[in-house]
Coordinates of C-alpha atoms and ligand atoms in Angstrom, one line a residue:
M1 CA -26.1 -6.0 -10.2
P2 CA -26.0 -7.3 -14.0
Q3 CA -25.4 -10.7 -14.5
T4 CA -21.7 -11.0 -15.3
Q5 CA -22.4 -13.4 -18.0
T6 CA -23.1 -10.8 -19.9
L7 CA -19.9 -9.0 -20.3
E8 CA -17.2 -9.5 -22.4
P9 CA -14.5 -10.9 -21.5
L10 CA -11.5 -8.9 -20.3
R11 CA -9.0 -10.3 -23.3
A12 CA -11.8 -8.6 -26.1
V13 CA -12.6 -5.6 -24.2
I14 CA -8.7 -5.2 -24.2
A15 CA -8.4 -6.0 -27.7
R16 CA -10.9 -4.1 -29.0
H17 CA -9.9 -0.9 -27.3
G18 CA -6.3 -1.7 -28.7
L19 CA -4.7 -1.6 -24.5
S20 CA -1.4 -2.4 -25.0
A21 CA 0.8 -2.6 -22.3
D22 CA 2.5 0.8 -21.8
K23 CA 5.4 0.1 -19.2
R24 CA 6.2 3.2 -18.2
L25 CA 2.6 2.7 -16.5
G26 CA 3.2 0.2 -15.1
Q27 CA 1.0 -1.7 -17.2
N28 CA 1.1 -5.4 -15.9
F29 CA -2.9 -6.0 -16.1
L30 CA -4.9 -8.9 -14.3
L31 CA -7.3 -11.4 -16.4
D32 CA -8.0 -14.3 -14.3
S33 CA -11.9 -13.5 -12.5
Q34 CA -11.0 -16.0 -10.2
L35 CA -7.6 -14.6 -8.8
L36 CA -10.0 -10.8 -8.8
D37 CA -13.1 -12.6 -7.0
R38 CA -10.2 -13.6 -4.6
I39 CA -8.3 -10.0 -4.3
A40 CA -11.6 -8.2 -3.5
R41 CA -13.5 -11.2 -0.7
V42 CA -9.6 -10.1 1.1
P43 CA -10.9 -6.5 2.6
G44 CA -13.4 -9.0 3.8
D45 CA -17.7 -8.2 2.6
L46 CA -17.6 -4.7 -0.5
Q47 CA -22.2 -5.3 -0.3
Q48 CA -22.7 -1.0 -0.3
K49 CA -19.4 -0.8 0.9
T50 CA -17.5 2.7 -0.6
V51 CA -14.4 1.5 -2.2
Y52 CA -11.2 3.2 -3.5
E53 CA -9.4 2.3 -6.9
V54 CA -6.1 2.9 -8.1
G55 CA -5.2 3.1 -12.1
P56 CA -8.3 0.1 -13.0
G57 CA -6.6 -0.1 -16.3
P58 CA -9.1 -2.1 -18.3
G59 CA -11.4 -2.9 -15.0
G60 CA -10.5 -6.8 -14.5
L61 CA -10.7 -5.7 -10.7
T62 CA -13.5 -2.9 -11.1
R63 CA -15.5 -5.8 -12.7
A64 CA -14.9 -8.0 -8.7
L65 CA -15.9 -5.3 -7.0
L66 CA -18.0 -4.7 -8.7
K67 CA -19.6 -7.6 -7.6
A68 CA -19.6 -7.7 -4.2
G69 CA -21.2 -5.5 -4.2
A70 CA -19.6 -2.0 -3.7
N71 CA -19.2 1.1 -5.0
V72 CA -16.1 1.4 -6.1
T73 CA -13.9 5.3 -6.8
A74 CA -11.7 4.9 -9.8
V75 CA -8.9 6.8 -10.7
E76 CA -6.9 6.0 -14.1
R77 CA -3.8 7.9 -15.4
D78 CA -4.6 5.7 -18.7
R79 CA -6.8 8.4 -21.1
R80 CA -7.2 4.6 -24.5
C81 CA -9.1 3.1 -20.6
L82 CA -11.5 5.0 -20.2
P83 CA -13.6 4.0 -23.0
A84 CA -13.9 0.8 -21.7
L85 CA -14.0 1.8 -18.2
E86 CA -17.8 3.1 -19.2
E87 CA -18.6 0.7 -20.6
L88 CA -18.6 -1.3 -17.3
S89 CA -19.3 1.5 -15.2
N90 CA -23.3 1.3 -17.9
S91 CA -23.7 -3.0 -17.0
F92 CA -23.7 -1.6 -13.2
P93 CA -25.8 1.4 -13.0
N94 CA -24.7 4.2 -9.6
Q95 CA -21.7 1.4 -8.8
L96 CA -19.2 3.2 -10.4
N97 CA -17.3 6.2 -10.7
V98 CA -14.1 7.2 -13.1
I99 CA -12.0 10.3 -12.2
S100 CA -9.0 10.6 -15.4
G101 CA -6.6 11.6 -13.7
D102 CA -2.6 11.5 -11.3
A103 CA -4.2 9.1 -8.0
M104 CA -0.8 11.0 -6.7
E105 CA -2.9 14.0 -6.8
I106 CA -6.1 13.3 -6.4
D107 CA -7.7 14.2 -2.4
E108 CA -9.0 11.8 -1.1
P109 CA -10.3 12.5 1.5
A110 CA -12.5 15.3 0.2
I111 CA -14.0 13.2 -2.8
L112 CA -14.5 9.8 -1.0
G113 CA -15.4 10.7 2.3
N114 CA -14.2 7.8 5.5
D115 CA -14.9 4.4 6.0
V116 CA -12.8 3.8 2.4
H117 CA -11.1 0.6 1.3
I118 CA -8.6 0.9 -0.8
V119 CA -7.8 -1.8 -3.8
A120 CA -6.0 -2.5 -5.8
N121 CA -2.9 -3.9 -8.3
L122 CA -0.3 -1.0 -7.8
P123 CA 1.6 0.5 -10.9
Y124 CA 5.0 0.2 -8.7
N125 CA 5.9 3.0 -9.6
V126 CA 4.2 5.0 -7.6
G127 CA 3.2 1.6 -4.9
T128 CA 5.6 2.7 -2.4
A129 CA 5.2 6.7 -2.7
L130 CA 0.8 5.6 -2.4
L131 CA 1.0 3.2 0.8
I132 CA 3.5 6.3 2.4
R133 CA 0.8 8.9 1.5
W134 CA -1.7 7.1 3.1
L135 CA -0.1 5.8 5.9
T136 CA 0.8 9.5 6.9
A137 CA -2.6 10.5 6.6
K138 CA -2.6 14.1 8.6
T139 CA -5.5 12.7 10.7
W140 CA -6.0 10.4 12.6
Q141 CA -8.0 7.6 12.5
P142 CA -7.7 7.7 8.7
W143 CA -9.8 8.0 6.1
W144 CA -9.5 5.5 5.2
A145 CA -11.3 1.4 7.0
S146 CA -8.1 -0.9 5.0
L147 CA -5.9 -1.0 2.1
T148 CA -5.8 -4.4 0.7
L149 CA -2.4 -3.6 -2.3
M150 CA -0.3 -5.3 -5.0
F151 CA 2.8 -5.4 -4.4
Q152 CA 5.7 -6.3 -6.3
K153 CA 6.7 -8.8 -3.2
E154 CA 9.9 -7.9 -2.3
V155 CA 8.2 -5.2 -1.3
A156 CA 4.8 -7.1 0.2
E157 CA 6.9 -8.4 1.9
R158 CA 9.2 -5.8 3.9
I159 CA 6.1 -3.5 4.3
T160 CA 4.7 -6.7 6.5
A161 CA 9.0 -8.1 7.5
K162 CA 8.5 -9.6 12.1
V163 CA 11.9 -7.9 13.8
G164 CA 14.8 -10.2 12.7
S165 CA 14.0 -10.5 9.7
S166 CA 16.1 -9.2 6.3
H167 CA 13.1 -7.5 4.5
Y168 CA 12.8 -5.6 8.5
G169 CA 13.2 -1.6 7.4
R170 CA 11.9 0.9 7.6
L171 CA 9.3 0.0 5.8
S172 CA 8.1 -3.0 8.4
V173 CA 8.8 0.5 11.5
L174 CA 6.6 3.0 10.0
A175 CA 3.6 -0.2 7.9
Q176 CA 3.7 -1.9 11.5
W177 CA 3.7 1.6 13.6
R178 CA 0.9 2.5 11.9
S179 CA -1.9 -0.1 11.0
E180 CA -1.7 -4.4 11.6
A181 CA -0.3 -6.2 8.5
K182 CA -0.6 -9.4 6.4
L183 CA 0.3 -10.8 3.9
S184 CA -2.0 -12.5 2.2
F185 CA -1.3 -14.7 -1.0
P186 CA 1.3 -14.9 -3.4
V187 CA 0.8 -14.1 -6.8
H188 CA 2.2 -15.3 -9.6
R189 CA 3.5 -13.4 -12.8
S190 CA 2.3 -15.8 -15.1
A191 CA -0.7 -14.3 -13.2
F192 CA -0.1 -10.6 -15.0
V193 CA -0.3 -10.2 -18.9
P194 CA 2.7 -8.9 -19.7
P195 CA 4.2 -10.9 -17.2
P196 CA 6.4 -8.5 -14.8
K197 CA 10.0 -9.8 -14.0
V198 CA 9.7 -10.2 -9.9
M199 CA 6.9 -12.5 -8.1
S200 CA 3.8 -10.9 -6.4
A201 CA 1.3 -11.0 -3.0
V202 CA -0.8 -9.0 -2.2
V203 CA -1.2 -7.7 1.2
H204 CA -3.9 -6.5 3.7
L205 CA -3.4 -3.6 5.2
T206 CA -6.0 -1.9 8.9
P207 CA -5.1 1.1 10.6
K208 CA -4.7 0.7 14.1
A209 CA -6.8 2.2 16.6
Q210 CA -4.5 4.5 18.5
P211 CA -0.7 4.5 16.9
D212 CA 1.5 5.5 19.6
N213 CA 1.1 9.4 20.4
L214 CA 4.1 10.1 18.6
S215 CA 5.7 12.6 15.9
L216 CA 6.5 11.3 11.8
A217 CA 9.0 12.8 12.2
S218 CA 11.4 12.1 15.0
L219 CA 10.6 7.7 13.3
E220 CA 11.8 8.6 10.2
K221 CA 14.7 10.2 11.3
I222 CA 15.5 7.7 13.0
T223 CA 14.7 4.3 10.9
A224 CA 16.8 6.5 8.1
A225 CA 19.9 6.4 10.2
A226 CA 20.1 3.4 11.5
F227 CA 18.4 1.1 8.6
N228 CA 20.9 3.0 6.3
Q229 CA 24.1 1.6 7.6
R230 CA 21.8 -1.4 8.8
R231 CA 25.0 -3.7 9.3
K232 CA 26.2 -0.6 11.6
M233 CA 25.7 -1.2 15.5
L234 CA 23.1 2.2 16.4
R235 CA 26.0 3.8 18.4
Q236 CA 27.9 4.3 14.4
S237 CA 24.9 4.8 12.9
L238 CA 22.8 6.9 15.2
K239 CA 26.0 9.1 16.4
N240 CA 25.1 12.2 14.4
I241 CA 21.9 12.6 16.4
E242 CA 22.7 15.0 19.4
G243 CA 20.4 13.3 22.3
M244 CA 20.4 10.2 21.0
M245 CA 22.6 8.2 23.1
E246 CA 20.9 9.2 25.8
A247 CA 17.7 8.2 24.4
L248 CA 18.8 4.9 23.8
E249 CA 20.4 4.6 27.4
Q250 CA 16.6 5.8 29.0
A251 CA 13.7 2.9 26.3
G252 CA 16.9 0.6 27.5
I253 CA 18.0 -0.2 23.9
E254 CA 21.8 -1.6 24.2
S255 CA 24.1 0.9 21.8
T256 CA 25.8 -2.3 19.9
R257 CA 22.3 -3.3 19.0
R258 CA 21.7 -3.3 14.9
P259 CA 18.6 -2.4 13.8
E260 CA 17.5 -5.3 12.6
T261 CA 16.6 -6.7 15.7
V262 CA 14.9 -3.0 17.0
S263 CA 10.9 -4.2 17.8
V264 CA 9.2 -1.4 16.2
E265 CA 7.6 -1.1 19.8
E266 CA 11.7 -0.5 20.9
F267 CA 12.2 1.9 17.6
I268 CA 8.9 3.7 19.0
N269 CA 10.0 3.8 22.6
L270 CA 13.2 5.0 21.5
A271 CA 11.6 8.3 19.7
R272 CA 9.9 8.9 21.6
Y273 CA 12.7 10.0 23.9
W274 CA 14.3 11.3 21.6
E275 CA 11.3 13.5 21.0
N276 CA 10.7 14.5 24.1
R277 CA 14.8 15.1 25.4
E278 CA 15.6 18.1 27.8
P279 CA 17.4 20.4 25.1
Ligands
SAM1 N1 -5.7 -2.5 -11.6 C1 -5.5 -3.7 -14.0 C2 -5.9 -5.1 -13.5 O1 -5.3 -5.3 -12.5 O2 -5.4 -5.2 -14.5 C3 -4.5 -2.3 -13.4 C4 -3.7 -3.1 -12.9 S1 -1.8 -1.8 -13.4 C5 -0.6 -3.2 -13.1 C6 -1.4 -0.4 -12.8 C7 -2.1 0.9 -13.3 O3 -2.4 2.2 -13.4 C8 -2.8 0.7 -15.0 O4 -3.9 0.7 -15.8 C9 -1.5 2.3 -15.5 O5 -2.5 3.1 -16.3 C10 -2.3 2.5 -13.5 N2 -1.7 3.7 -13.2 C11 -0.5 4.1 -13.2 N3 0.1 5.2 -13.2 C12 -1.2 5.8 -11.4 C13 -1.0 6.9 -11.1 N4 -0.8 7.2 -11.5 N5 -2.7 7.1 -11.2 C14 -3.3 6.6 -11.6 N6 -3.5 5.0 -12.1 C15 -1.8 4.8 -12.6

């Protein structure tokens, strides 16, 4: 591993390669090495671990991950960043593999294998779509061992919200059905260059060993209908789903309740009764 003192400051790397932030690609760069090291510590010891980073940009978080001893595969859509990443790869021989492309189109398990730690300061425009894709991996246990992700704070709160909170919704139920989801720490907007309009936060998710055996489609159908009309009672918002009133009764959930009072376990139970209903 090289001495980090030998690495050029990130600001200089950005200036030398002309990496002015492109809003369309959700580019808000992190330059503070202490903050970047803190993010890289969230998944635990990364020595010799496989890490997948989406959107390395000029490579700030990538540096922190490499310093932590990880073997990093990073996918970046902005080709302007590739020369800077190539230099970083030369500074950490055999530790960094950069893929030029769109993270939404990568066959991740085929390229990365299993037991992968995903660590990323995600572009806001594809962040939630990527999270949903990782949470709905076809095989479970999934190919990833943990997710350490920077989101807009409001999205981070939705992922980790507990029942009864105003942030609790579809994403909370999906995330907490499949994983243990924690908000690690908030990150002030001023930490980014350029600063975004809103605050951010890092979340950490680890897959649940045995999520209840249930089809994603059933759970999604129910939570979509329930939370699309979150002020309404379940008997109103779910009335158009055939067999749902019986399932509510079987699951012991009062139809006069509103969706934000229904726990993840209760939604799972409800979906299971509904899936197994008599034709
Ligand atoms: N990791 C860097 C950091 O922390 O400073 C940059 C983070 S910036 C919020 C998001 C990065 O994702 C940008 O470098 C952007 O070019 C890249 N990006 C945007 N959309 C992408 C996509 N679909 N696939 C891969 N990278 C993408």
